[in-house]
Short mmCIF file of C-alpha atoms in Angstrom, two decimals:
data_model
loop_
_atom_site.label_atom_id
_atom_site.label_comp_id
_atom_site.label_asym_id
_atom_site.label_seq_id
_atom_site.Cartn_x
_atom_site.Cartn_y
_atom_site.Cartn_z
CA UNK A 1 -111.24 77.04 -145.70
CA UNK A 2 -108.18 78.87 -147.45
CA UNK A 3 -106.70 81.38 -145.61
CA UNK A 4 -108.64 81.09 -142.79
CA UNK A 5 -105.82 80.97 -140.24
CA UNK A 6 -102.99 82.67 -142.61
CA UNK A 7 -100.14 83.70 -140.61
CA UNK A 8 -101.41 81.94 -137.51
CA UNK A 9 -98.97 79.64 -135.62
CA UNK A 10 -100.21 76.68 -133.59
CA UNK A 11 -98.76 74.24 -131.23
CA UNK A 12 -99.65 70.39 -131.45
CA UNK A 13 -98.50 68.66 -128.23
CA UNK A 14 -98.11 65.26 -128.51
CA UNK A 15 -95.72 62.54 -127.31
CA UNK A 16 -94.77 58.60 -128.06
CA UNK A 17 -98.40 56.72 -127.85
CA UNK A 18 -100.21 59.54 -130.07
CA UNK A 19 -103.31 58.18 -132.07
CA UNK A 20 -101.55 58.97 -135.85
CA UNK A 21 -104.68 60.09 -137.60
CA UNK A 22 -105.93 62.48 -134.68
CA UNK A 23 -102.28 64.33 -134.98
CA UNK A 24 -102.30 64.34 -138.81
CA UNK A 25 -105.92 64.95 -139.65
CA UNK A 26 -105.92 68.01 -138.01
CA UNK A 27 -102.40 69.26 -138.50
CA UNK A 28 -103.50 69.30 -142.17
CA UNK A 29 -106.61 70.88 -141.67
CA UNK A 30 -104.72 73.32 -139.96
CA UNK A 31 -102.34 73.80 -142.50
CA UNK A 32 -104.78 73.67 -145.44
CA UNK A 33 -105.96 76.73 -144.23
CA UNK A 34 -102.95 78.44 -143.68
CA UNK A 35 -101.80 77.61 -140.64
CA UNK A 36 -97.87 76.81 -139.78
CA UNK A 37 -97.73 74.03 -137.13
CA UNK A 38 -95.09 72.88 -134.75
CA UNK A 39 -95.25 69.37 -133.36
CA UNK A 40 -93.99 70.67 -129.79
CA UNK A 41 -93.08 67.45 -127.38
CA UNK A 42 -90.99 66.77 -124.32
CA UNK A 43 -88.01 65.07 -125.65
CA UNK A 44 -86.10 65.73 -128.90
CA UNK A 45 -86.08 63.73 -132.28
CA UNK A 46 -89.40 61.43 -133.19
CA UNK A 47 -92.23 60.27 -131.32
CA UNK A 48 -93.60 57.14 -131.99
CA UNK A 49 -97.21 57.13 -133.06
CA UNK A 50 -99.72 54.38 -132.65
CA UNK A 51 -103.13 53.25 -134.74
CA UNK A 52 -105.53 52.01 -132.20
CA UNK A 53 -103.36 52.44 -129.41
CA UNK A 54 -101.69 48.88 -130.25
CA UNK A 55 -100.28 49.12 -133.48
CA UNK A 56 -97.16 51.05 -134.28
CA UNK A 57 -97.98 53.68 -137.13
CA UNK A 58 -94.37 55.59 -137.68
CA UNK A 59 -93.34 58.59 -136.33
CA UNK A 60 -93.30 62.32 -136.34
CA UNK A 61 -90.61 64.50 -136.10
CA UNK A 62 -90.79 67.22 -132.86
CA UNK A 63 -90.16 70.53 -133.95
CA UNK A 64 -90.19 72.30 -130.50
CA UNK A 65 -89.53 71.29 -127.01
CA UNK A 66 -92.14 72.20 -124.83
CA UNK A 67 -89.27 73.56 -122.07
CA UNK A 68 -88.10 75.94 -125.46
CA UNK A 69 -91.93 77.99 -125.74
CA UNK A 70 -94.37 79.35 -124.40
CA UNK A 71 -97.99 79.87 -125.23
CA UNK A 72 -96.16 83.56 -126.29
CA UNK A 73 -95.24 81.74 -129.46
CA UNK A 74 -98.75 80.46 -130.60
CA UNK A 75 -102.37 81.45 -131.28
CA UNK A 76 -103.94 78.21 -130.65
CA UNK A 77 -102.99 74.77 -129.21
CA UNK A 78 -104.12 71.08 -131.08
CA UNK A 79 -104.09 68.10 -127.95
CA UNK A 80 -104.49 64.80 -130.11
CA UNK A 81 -105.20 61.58 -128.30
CA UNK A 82 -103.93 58.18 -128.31
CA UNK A 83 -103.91 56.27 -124.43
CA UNK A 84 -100.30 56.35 -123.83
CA UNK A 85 -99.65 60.16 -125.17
CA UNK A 86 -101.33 61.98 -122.60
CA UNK A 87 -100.84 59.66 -119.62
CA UNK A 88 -97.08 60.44 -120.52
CA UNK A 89 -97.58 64.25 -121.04
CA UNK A 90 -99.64 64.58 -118.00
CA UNK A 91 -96.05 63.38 -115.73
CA UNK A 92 -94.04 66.70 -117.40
CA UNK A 93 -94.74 69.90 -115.17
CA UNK A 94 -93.64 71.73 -118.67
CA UNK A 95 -96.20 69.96 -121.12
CA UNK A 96 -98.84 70.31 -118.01
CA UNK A 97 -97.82 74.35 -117.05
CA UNK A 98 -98.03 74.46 -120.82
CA UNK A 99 -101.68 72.89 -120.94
CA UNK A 100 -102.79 75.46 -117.97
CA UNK A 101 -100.75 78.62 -119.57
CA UNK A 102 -102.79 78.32 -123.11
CA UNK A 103 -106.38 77.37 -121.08
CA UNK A 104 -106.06 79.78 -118.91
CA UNK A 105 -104.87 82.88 -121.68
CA UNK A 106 -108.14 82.62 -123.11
CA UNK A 107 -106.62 81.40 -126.15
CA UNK A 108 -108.40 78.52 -128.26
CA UNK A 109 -107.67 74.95 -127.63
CA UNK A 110 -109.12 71.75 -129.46
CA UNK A 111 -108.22 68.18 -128.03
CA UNK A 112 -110.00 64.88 -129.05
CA UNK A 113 -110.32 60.85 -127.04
CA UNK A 114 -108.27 60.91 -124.29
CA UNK A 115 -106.53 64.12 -125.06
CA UNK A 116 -108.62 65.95 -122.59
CA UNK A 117 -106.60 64.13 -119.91
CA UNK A 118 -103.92 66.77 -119.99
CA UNK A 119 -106.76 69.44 -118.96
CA UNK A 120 -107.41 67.27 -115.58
CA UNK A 121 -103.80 67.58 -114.57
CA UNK A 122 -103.60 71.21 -115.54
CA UNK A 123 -107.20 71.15 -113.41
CA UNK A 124 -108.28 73.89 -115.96
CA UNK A 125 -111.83 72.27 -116.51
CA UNK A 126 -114.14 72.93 -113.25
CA UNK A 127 -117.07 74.02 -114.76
CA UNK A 128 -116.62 73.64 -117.98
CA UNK A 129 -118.86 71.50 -120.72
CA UNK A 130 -116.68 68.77 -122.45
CA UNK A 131 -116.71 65.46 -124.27
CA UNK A 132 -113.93 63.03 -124.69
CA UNK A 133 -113.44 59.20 -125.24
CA UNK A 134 -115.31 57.16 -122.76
CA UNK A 135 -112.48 55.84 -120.90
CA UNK A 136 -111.59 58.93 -119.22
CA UNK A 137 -114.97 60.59 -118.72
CA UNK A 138 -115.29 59.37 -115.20
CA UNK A 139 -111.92 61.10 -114.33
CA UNK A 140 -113.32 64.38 -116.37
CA UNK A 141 -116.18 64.27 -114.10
CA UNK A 142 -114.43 63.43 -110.89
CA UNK A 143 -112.47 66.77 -112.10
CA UNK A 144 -115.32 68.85 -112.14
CA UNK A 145 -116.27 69.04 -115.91
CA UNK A 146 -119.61 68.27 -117.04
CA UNK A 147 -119.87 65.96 -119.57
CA UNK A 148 -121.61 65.02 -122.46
CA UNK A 149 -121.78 62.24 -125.54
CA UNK A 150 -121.75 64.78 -128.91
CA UNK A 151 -119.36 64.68 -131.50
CA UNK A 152 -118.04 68.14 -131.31
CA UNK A 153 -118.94 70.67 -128.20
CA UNK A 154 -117.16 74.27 -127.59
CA UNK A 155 -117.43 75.97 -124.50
CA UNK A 156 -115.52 79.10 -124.48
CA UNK A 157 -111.94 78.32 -125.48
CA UNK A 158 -111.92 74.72 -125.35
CA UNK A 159 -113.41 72.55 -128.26
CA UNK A 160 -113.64 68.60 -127.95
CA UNK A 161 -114.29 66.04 -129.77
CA UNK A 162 -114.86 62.26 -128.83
CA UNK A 163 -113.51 60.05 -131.54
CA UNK A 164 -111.63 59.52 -134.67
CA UNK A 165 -115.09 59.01 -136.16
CA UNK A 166 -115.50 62.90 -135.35
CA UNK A 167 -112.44 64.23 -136.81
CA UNK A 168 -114.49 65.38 -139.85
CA UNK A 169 -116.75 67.92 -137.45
CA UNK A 170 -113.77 68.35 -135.42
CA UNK A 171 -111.69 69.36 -137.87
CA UNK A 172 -113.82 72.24 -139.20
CA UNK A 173 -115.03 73.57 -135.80
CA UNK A 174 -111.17 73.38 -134.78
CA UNK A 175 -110.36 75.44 -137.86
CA UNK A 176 -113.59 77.76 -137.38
CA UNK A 177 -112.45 79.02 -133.27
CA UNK A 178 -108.98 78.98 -134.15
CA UNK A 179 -109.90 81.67 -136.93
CA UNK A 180 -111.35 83.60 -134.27
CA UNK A 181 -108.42 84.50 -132.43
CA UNK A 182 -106.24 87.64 -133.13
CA UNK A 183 -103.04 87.01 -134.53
CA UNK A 184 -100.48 87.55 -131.65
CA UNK A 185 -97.41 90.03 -132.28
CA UNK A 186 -95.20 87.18 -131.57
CA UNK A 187 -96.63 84.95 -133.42
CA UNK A 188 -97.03 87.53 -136.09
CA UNK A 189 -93.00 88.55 -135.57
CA UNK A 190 -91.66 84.93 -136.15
CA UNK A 191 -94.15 83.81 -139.16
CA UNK B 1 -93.48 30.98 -98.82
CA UNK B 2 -94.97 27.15 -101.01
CA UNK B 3 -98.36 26.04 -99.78
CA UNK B 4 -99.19 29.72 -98.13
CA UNK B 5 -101.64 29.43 -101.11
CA UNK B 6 -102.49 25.66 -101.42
CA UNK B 7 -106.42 25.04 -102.86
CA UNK B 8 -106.96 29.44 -103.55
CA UNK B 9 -108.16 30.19 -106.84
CA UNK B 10 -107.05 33.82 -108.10
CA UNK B 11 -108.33 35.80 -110.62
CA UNK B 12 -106.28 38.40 -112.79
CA UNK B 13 -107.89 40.59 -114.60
CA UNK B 14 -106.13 41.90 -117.56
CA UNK B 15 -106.75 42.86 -121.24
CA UNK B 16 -104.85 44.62 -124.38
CA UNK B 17 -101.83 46.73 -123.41
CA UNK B 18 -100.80 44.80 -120.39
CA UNK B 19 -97.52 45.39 -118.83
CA UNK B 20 -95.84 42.00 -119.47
CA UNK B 21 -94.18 41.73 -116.22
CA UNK B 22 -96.82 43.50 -113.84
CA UNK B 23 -99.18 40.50 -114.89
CA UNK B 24 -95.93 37.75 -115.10
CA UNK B 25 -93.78 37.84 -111.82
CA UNK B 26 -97.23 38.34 -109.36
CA UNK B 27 -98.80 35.61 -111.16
CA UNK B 28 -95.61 33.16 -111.09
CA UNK B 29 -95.40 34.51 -106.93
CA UNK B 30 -98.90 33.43 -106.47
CA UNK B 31 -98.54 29.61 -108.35
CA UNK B 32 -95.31 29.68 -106.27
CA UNK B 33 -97.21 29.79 -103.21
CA UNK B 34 -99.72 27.20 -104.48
CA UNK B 35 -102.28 29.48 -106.02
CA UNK B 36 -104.69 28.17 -109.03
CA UNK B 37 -104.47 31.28 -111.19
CA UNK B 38 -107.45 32.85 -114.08
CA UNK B 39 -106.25 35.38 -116.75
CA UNK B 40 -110.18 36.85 -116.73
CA UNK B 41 -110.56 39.08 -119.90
CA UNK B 42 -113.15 41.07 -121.55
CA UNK B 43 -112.28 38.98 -125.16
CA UNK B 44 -111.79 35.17 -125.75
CA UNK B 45 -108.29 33.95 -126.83
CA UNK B 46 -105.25 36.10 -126.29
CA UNK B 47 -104.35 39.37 -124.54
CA UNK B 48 -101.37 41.67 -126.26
CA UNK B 49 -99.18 42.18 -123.68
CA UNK B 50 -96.36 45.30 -123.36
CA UNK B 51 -92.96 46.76 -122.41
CA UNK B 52 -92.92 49.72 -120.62
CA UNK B 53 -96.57 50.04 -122.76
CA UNK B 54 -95.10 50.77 -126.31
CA UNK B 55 -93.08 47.49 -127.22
CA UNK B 56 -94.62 44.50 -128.14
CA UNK B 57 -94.39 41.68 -125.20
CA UNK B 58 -95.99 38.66 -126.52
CA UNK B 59 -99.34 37.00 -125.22
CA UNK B 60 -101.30 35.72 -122.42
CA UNK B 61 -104.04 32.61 -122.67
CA UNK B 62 -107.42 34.04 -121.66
CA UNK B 63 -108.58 31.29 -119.22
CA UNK B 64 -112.01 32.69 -118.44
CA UNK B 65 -114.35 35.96 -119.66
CA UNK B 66 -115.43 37.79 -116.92
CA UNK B 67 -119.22 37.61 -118.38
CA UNK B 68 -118.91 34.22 -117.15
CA UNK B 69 -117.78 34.25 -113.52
CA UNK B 70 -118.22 35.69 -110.10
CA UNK B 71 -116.51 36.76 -106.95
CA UNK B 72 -117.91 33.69 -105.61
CA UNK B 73 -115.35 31.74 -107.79
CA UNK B 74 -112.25 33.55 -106.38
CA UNK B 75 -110.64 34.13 -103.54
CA UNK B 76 -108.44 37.22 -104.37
CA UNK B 77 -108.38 39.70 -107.27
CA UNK B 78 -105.09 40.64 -109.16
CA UNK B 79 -104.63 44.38 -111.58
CA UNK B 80 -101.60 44.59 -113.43
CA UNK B 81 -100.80 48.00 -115.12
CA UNK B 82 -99.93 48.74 -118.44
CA UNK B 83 -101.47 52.17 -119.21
CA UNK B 84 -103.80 50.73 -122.17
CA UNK B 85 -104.90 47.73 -120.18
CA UNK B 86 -106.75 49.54 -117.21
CA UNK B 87 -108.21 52.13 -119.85
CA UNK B 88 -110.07 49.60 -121.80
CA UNK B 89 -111.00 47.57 -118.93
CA UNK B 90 -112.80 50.70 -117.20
CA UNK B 91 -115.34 50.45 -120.92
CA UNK B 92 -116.43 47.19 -120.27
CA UNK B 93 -119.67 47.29 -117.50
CA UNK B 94 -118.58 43.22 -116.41
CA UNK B 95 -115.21 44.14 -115.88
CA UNK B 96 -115.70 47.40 -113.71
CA UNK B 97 -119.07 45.57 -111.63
CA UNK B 98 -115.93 42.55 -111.04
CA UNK B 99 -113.98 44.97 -109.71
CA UNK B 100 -116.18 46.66 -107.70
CA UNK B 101 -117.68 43.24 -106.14
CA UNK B 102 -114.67 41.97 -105.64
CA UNK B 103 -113.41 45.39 -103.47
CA UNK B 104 -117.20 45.44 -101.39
CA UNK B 105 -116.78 41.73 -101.05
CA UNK B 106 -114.00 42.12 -98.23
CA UNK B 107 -111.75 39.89 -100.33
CA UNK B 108 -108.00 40.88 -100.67
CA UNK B 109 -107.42 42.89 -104.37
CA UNK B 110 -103.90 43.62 -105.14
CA UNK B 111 -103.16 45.85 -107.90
CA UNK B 112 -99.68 48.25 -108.99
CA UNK B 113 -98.78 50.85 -111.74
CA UNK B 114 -101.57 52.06 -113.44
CA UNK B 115 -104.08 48.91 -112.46
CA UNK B 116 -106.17 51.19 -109.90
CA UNK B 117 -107.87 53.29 -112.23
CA UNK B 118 -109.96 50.39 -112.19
CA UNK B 119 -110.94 50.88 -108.88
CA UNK B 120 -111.89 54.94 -109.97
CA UNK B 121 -114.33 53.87 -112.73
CA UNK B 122 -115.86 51.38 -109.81
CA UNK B 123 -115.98 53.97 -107.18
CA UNK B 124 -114.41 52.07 -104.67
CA UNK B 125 -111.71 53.99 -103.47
CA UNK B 126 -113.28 56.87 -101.41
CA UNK B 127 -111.35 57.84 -97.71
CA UNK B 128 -108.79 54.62 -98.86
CA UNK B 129 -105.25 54.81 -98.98
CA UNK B 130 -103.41 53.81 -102.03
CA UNK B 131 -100.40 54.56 -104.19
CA UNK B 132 -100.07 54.04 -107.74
CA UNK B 133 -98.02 55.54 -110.95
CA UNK B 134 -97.49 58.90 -110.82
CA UNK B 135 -99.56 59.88 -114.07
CA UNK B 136 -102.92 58.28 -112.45
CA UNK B 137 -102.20 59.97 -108.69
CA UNK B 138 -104.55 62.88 -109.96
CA UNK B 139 -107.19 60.98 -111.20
CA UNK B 140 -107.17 58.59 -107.54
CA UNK B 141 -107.29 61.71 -105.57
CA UNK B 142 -110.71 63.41 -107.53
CA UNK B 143 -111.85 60.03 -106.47
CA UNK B 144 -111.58 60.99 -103.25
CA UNK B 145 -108.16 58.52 -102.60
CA UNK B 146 -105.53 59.61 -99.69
CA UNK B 147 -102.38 58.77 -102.28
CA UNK B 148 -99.03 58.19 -101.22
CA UNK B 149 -95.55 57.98 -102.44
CA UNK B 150 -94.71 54.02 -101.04
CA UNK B 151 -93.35 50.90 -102.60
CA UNK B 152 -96.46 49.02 -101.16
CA UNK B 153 -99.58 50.16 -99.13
CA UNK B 154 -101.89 48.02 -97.60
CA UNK B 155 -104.96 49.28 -96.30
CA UNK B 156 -108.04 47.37 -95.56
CA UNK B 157 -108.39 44.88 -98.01
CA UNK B 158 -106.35 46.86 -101.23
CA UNK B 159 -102.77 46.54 -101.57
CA UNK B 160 -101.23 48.80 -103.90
CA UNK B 161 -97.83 49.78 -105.92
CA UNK B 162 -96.00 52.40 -107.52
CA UNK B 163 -94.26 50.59 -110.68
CA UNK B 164 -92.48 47.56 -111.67
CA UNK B 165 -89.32 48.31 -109.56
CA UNK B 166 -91.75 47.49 -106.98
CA UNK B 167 -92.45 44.10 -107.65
CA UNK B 168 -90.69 42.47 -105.59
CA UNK B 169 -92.23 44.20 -102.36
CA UNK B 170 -95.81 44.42 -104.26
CA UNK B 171 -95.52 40.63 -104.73
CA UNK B 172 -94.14 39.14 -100.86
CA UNK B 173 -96.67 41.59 -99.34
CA UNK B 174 -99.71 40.43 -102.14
CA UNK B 175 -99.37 36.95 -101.28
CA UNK B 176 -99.24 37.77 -97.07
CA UNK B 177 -102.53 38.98 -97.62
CA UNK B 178 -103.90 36.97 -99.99
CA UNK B 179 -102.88 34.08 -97.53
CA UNK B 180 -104.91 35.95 -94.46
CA UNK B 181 -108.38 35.26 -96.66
CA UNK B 182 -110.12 31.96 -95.95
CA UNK B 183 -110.93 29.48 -98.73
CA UNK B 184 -114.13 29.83 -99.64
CA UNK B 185 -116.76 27.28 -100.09
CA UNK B 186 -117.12 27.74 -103.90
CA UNK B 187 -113.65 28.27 -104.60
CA UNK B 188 -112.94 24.83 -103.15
CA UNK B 189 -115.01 22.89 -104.84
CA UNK B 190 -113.58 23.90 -108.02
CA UNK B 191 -110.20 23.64 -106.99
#
């Protein structure tokens, strides 16, 4: 999938508590074909990433502040999972204006497990056909999404995934919508 | 407030990713007052506990799994936080049906930080009144929750708080009410 997304720019926002291999497997699917990515968080320095939830699995560096860009600055926007990552996210009116900005531009957006729960605080999912971890279904439904139990479902803009059993089908459908979208002029201008 | 208590048998529920001091001070409150107190889990053995959800606390004893026991063998329910300890709780069918038995029983539940998205994935919280850490407010009121901003909130049977600078309120008012509920039958013969 070489130079599928060439030039393209896309944000991953994450904080402490991300699940490690649902930021890194598809960061370097992303950037195996082509992509540049920015690891775009709400405080500056490292965030601490986890393997299960419970065991500590390094760090990775933040590139942007969310407060510093806006969805301007990127074609597409990566919401890993991990428990604590977007029950933190989801308390910063940036990362969660953020969230709304990209859902709402139209713009393609891929989050998988409990990523998803930044989309009920942005309340950007009414209507829309999702699947996430099972934990956080309920709250999905309770915020007007239907839901359903495959391994990779796009509807529209948004593409989900359930697992890190699915990052293989994840990681190609992420890389296949993502290609879709026009590279932006100001994306294009800072590349 | 010794012997307010005397003869009750209380469970807390609690699994991985438990806030070490959410589950800690309330429990030591309630022995205090003469309470018999369960750590009910979903796993035999131990339960991980955590700081501020990201650094490693130490254990709690599992006394009972709550396959095994009823709201007939309690007289009050405690939820500690701790963002990954409600999340896997709400996966586990025994847990959530506990939960949700224990809230339509009429028996006093106390719970504080993030413990009441337990009482979401039970659907028990409809046209109540509760407060809770900010990141979950969302998720309380799709579930059809009046939330409020309070240290502690008492309404009906449920007595809710915001966070651990709350636990000294959440803990005076949780054993007032868990005082008001008669011993029950069962519970005393096993005391």
């Amino acid at each position: 999938m070489a130079h599928l997304l060439d030039g393209r720019r896309i944000a991953v926002l994450a904080t402490d508590g991300v699940e490690r291999v649902e930021l890194e497997q598809p960061r370097h699917a992303l950037e195996d074909a082509g992509a540049h990515t920015d690891v775009v968080s709400i405080d500056r320095g490292e965030i601490q990433a986890r393997d299960h939830d419970l065991v500590d699995a390094g760090t990775f560096a933040v590139n942007r502040l969310v407060d510093d860009v806006s969805v301007d600055d990127y074609e597409a926007l990566l919401l890993p999972g991990g428990t604590v990552n977007p029950d933190k996210l989801r308390m910063d009116p940036s990362a969660v204006q953020f969230v709304r900005a990209f859902v709402q531009s139209g713009k393609p957006v891929a989050s998988i497990c409990h990523g998803p729960w930044s989309f009920v605080e942005a309340d950007v999912v009414r209507g829309r056909r999702l699947t996430a971890w099972p934990s956080i279904r309920t709250d999905l439904r309770n915020a007007g999404t239907e839901v359903v139990d495959e391994q990779v479902v796009t509807d529209g803009n948004i593409t989900t995934s359930r697992s890190p059993d699915d990052l293989p089908a994840f990681c190609e459908r992420m890389v296949e919508e993502f290609a879709k979208a026009p590279e932006s002029a100001n994306a294009g201008d800072r590349a």
